Short mmCIF file of C-alpha atoms in Angstrom, two decimals:
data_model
loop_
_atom_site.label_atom_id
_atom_site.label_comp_id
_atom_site.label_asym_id
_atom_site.label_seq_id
_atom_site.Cartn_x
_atom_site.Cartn_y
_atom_site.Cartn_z
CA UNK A 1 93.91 35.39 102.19
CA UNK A 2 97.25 33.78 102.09
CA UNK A 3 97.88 30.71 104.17
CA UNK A 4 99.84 27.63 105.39
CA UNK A 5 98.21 24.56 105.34
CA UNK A 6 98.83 20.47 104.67
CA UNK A 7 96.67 17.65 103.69
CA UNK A 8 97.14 14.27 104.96
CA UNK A 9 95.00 11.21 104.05
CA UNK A 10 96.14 8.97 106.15
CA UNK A 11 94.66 7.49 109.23
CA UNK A 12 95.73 8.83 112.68
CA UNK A 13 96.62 12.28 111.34
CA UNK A 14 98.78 14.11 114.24
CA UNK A 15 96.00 16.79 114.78
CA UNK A 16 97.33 18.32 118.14
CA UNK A 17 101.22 18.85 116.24
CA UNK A 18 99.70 20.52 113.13
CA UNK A 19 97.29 22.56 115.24
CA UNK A 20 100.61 23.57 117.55
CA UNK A 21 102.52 23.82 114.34
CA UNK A 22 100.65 27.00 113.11
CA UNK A 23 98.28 25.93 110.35
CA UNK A 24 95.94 28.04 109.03
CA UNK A 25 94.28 24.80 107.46
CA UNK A 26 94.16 21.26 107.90
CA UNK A 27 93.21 18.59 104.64
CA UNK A 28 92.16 15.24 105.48
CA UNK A 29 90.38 12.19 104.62
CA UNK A 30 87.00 12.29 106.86
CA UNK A 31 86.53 8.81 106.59
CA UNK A 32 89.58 7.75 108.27
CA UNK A 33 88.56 10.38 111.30
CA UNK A 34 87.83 7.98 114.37
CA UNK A 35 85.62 9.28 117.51
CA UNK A 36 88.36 9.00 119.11
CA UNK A 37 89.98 12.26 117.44
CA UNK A 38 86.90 14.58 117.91
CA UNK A 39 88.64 16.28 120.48
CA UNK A 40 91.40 17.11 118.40
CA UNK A 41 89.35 18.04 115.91
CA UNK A 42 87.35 20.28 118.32
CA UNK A 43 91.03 22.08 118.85
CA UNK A 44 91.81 22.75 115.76
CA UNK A 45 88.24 24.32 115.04
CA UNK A 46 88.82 26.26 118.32
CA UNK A 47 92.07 27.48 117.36
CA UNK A 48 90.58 29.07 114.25
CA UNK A 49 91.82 26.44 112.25
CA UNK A 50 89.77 25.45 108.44
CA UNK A 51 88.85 22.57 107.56
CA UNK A 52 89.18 20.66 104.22
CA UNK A 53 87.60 17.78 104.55
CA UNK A 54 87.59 14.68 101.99
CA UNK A 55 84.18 13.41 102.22
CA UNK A 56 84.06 12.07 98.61
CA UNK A 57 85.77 8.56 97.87
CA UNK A 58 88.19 8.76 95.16
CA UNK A 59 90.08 4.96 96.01
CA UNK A 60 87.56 3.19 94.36
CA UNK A 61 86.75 4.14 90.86
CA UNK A 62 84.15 6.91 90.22
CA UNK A 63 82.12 7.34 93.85
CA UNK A 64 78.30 7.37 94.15
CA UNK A 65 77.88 11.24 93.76
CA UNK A 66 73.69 11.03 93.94
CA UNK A 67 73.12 12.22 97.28
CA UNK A 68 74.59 15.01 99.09
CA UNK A 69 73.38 14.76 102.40
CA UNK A 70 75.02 11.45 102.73
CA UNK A 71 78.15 12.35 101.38
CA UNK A 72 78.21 15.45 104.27
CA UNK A 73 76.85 13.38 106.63
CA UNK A 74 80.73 12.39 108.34
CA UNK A 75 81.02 16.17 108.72
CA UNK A 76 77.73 17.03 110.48
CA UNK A 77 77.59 14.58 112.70
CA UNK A 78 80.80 15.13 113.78
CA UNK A 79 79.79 18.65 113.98
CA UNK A 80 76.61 17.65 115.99
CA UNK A 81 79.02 15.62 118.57
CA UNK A 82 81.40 19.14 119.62
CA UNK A 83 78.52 21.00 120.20
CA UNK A 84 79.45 23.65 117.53
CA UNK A 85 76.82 26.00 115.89
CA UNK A 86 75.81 24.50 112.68
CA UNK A 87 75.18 27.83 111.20
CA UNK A 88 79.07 27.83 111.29
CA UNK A 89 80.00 24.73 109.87
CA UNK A 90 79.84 26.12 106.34
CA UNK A 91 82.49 29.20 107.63
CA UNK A 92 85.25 27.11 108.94
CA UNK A 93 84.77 23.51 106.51
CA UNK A 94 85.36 23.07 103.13
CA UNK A 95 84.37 20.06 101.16
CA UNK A 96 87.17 18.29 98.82
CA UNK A 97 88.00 14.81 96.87
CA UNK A 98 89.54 12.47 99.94
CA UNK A 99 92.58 12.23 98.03
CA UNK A 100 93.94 12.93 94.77
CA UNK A 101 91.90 12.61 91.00
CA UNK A 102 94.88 11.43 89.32
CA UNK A 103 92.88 8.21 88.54
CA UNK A 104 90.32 9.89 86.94
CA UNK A 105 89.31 11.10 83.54
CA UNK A 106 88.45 14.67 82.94
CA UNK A 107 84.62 14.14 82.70
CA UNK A 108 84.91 11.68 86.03
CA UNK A 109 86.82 14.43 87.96
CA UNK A 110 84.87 17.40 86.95
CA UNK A 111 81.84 15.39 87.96
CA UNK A 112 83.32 14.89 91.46
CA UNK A 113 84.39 18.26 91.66
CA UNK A 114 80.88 19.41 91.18
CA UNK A 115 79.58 17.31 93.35
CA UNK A 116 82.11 18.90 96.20
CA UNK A 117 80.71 22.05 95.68
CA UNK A 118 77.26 20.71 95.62
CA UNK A 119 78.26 19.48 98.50
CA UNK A 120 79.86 22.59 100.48
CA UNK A 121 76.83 24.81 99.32
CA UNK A 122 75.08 22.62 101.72
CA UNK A 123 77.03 22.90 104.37
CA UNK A 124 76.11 26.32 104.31
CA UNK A 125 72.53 26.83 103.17
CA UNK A 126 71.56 23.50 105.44
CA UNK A 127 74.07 22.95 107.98
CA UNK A 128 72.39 20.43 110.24
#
């Protein structure tokens, strides 16, 4: 399925304009989300709007990639907090690097890109 999208990973990401702006998907750095933009987030979700959500660290050299719950942990608590089905968290979220792997050598961002799917299989077979 084709679609428009953007990824942003800075803070204070203009949820409400790209949700009003027509994207099919929104990228972002789940770390830099604040409580303060769950309701935004909520709209986008509501408006049938995917998220690809950065929930592995890629500023700091090669991130701690042992434990999966913890890295999805951002995501289903946030989850938890709108009051969405967790059964659907693994429909509508996708799990990515936070930013870019330029950085990184092959072996270090293959290892991190395993560990996002590792990572987005359990959003889906454990959601909450």
């Amino acid at each position: 399925v084709a679609g428009i999208g953007v990824h942003c990973c800075a803070p204070d990401v203009p949820l409400a304009a790209l949700r009003g702006a027509g994207m099919d998907f929104v990228g972002l750095d789940a770390a830099l989300l604040t409580w303060a933009q769950d309701d935004a987030v909520g709209e986008l979700v509501e408006a049938g709007v995917r998220i690809i959500a950065g929930l592995v660290a890629t500023g700091g050299g090669v991130p701690n990639l042992s434990d999966v719950r913890r890295t999805v942990e951002p995501v289903t608590a946030l989850w938890s907090r709108l009051g969405f089905r967790p059964e659907q968290l693994g429909e509508v979220v996708a799990v990515a690097p936070a930013c870019g792997l330029a950085g990184f050598g092959f072996d270090e961002a293959r290892a991190v890109l395993r560990h996002c799917r590792r990572a987005g299989r359990a959003l889906v077979d454990a959601p909450a």
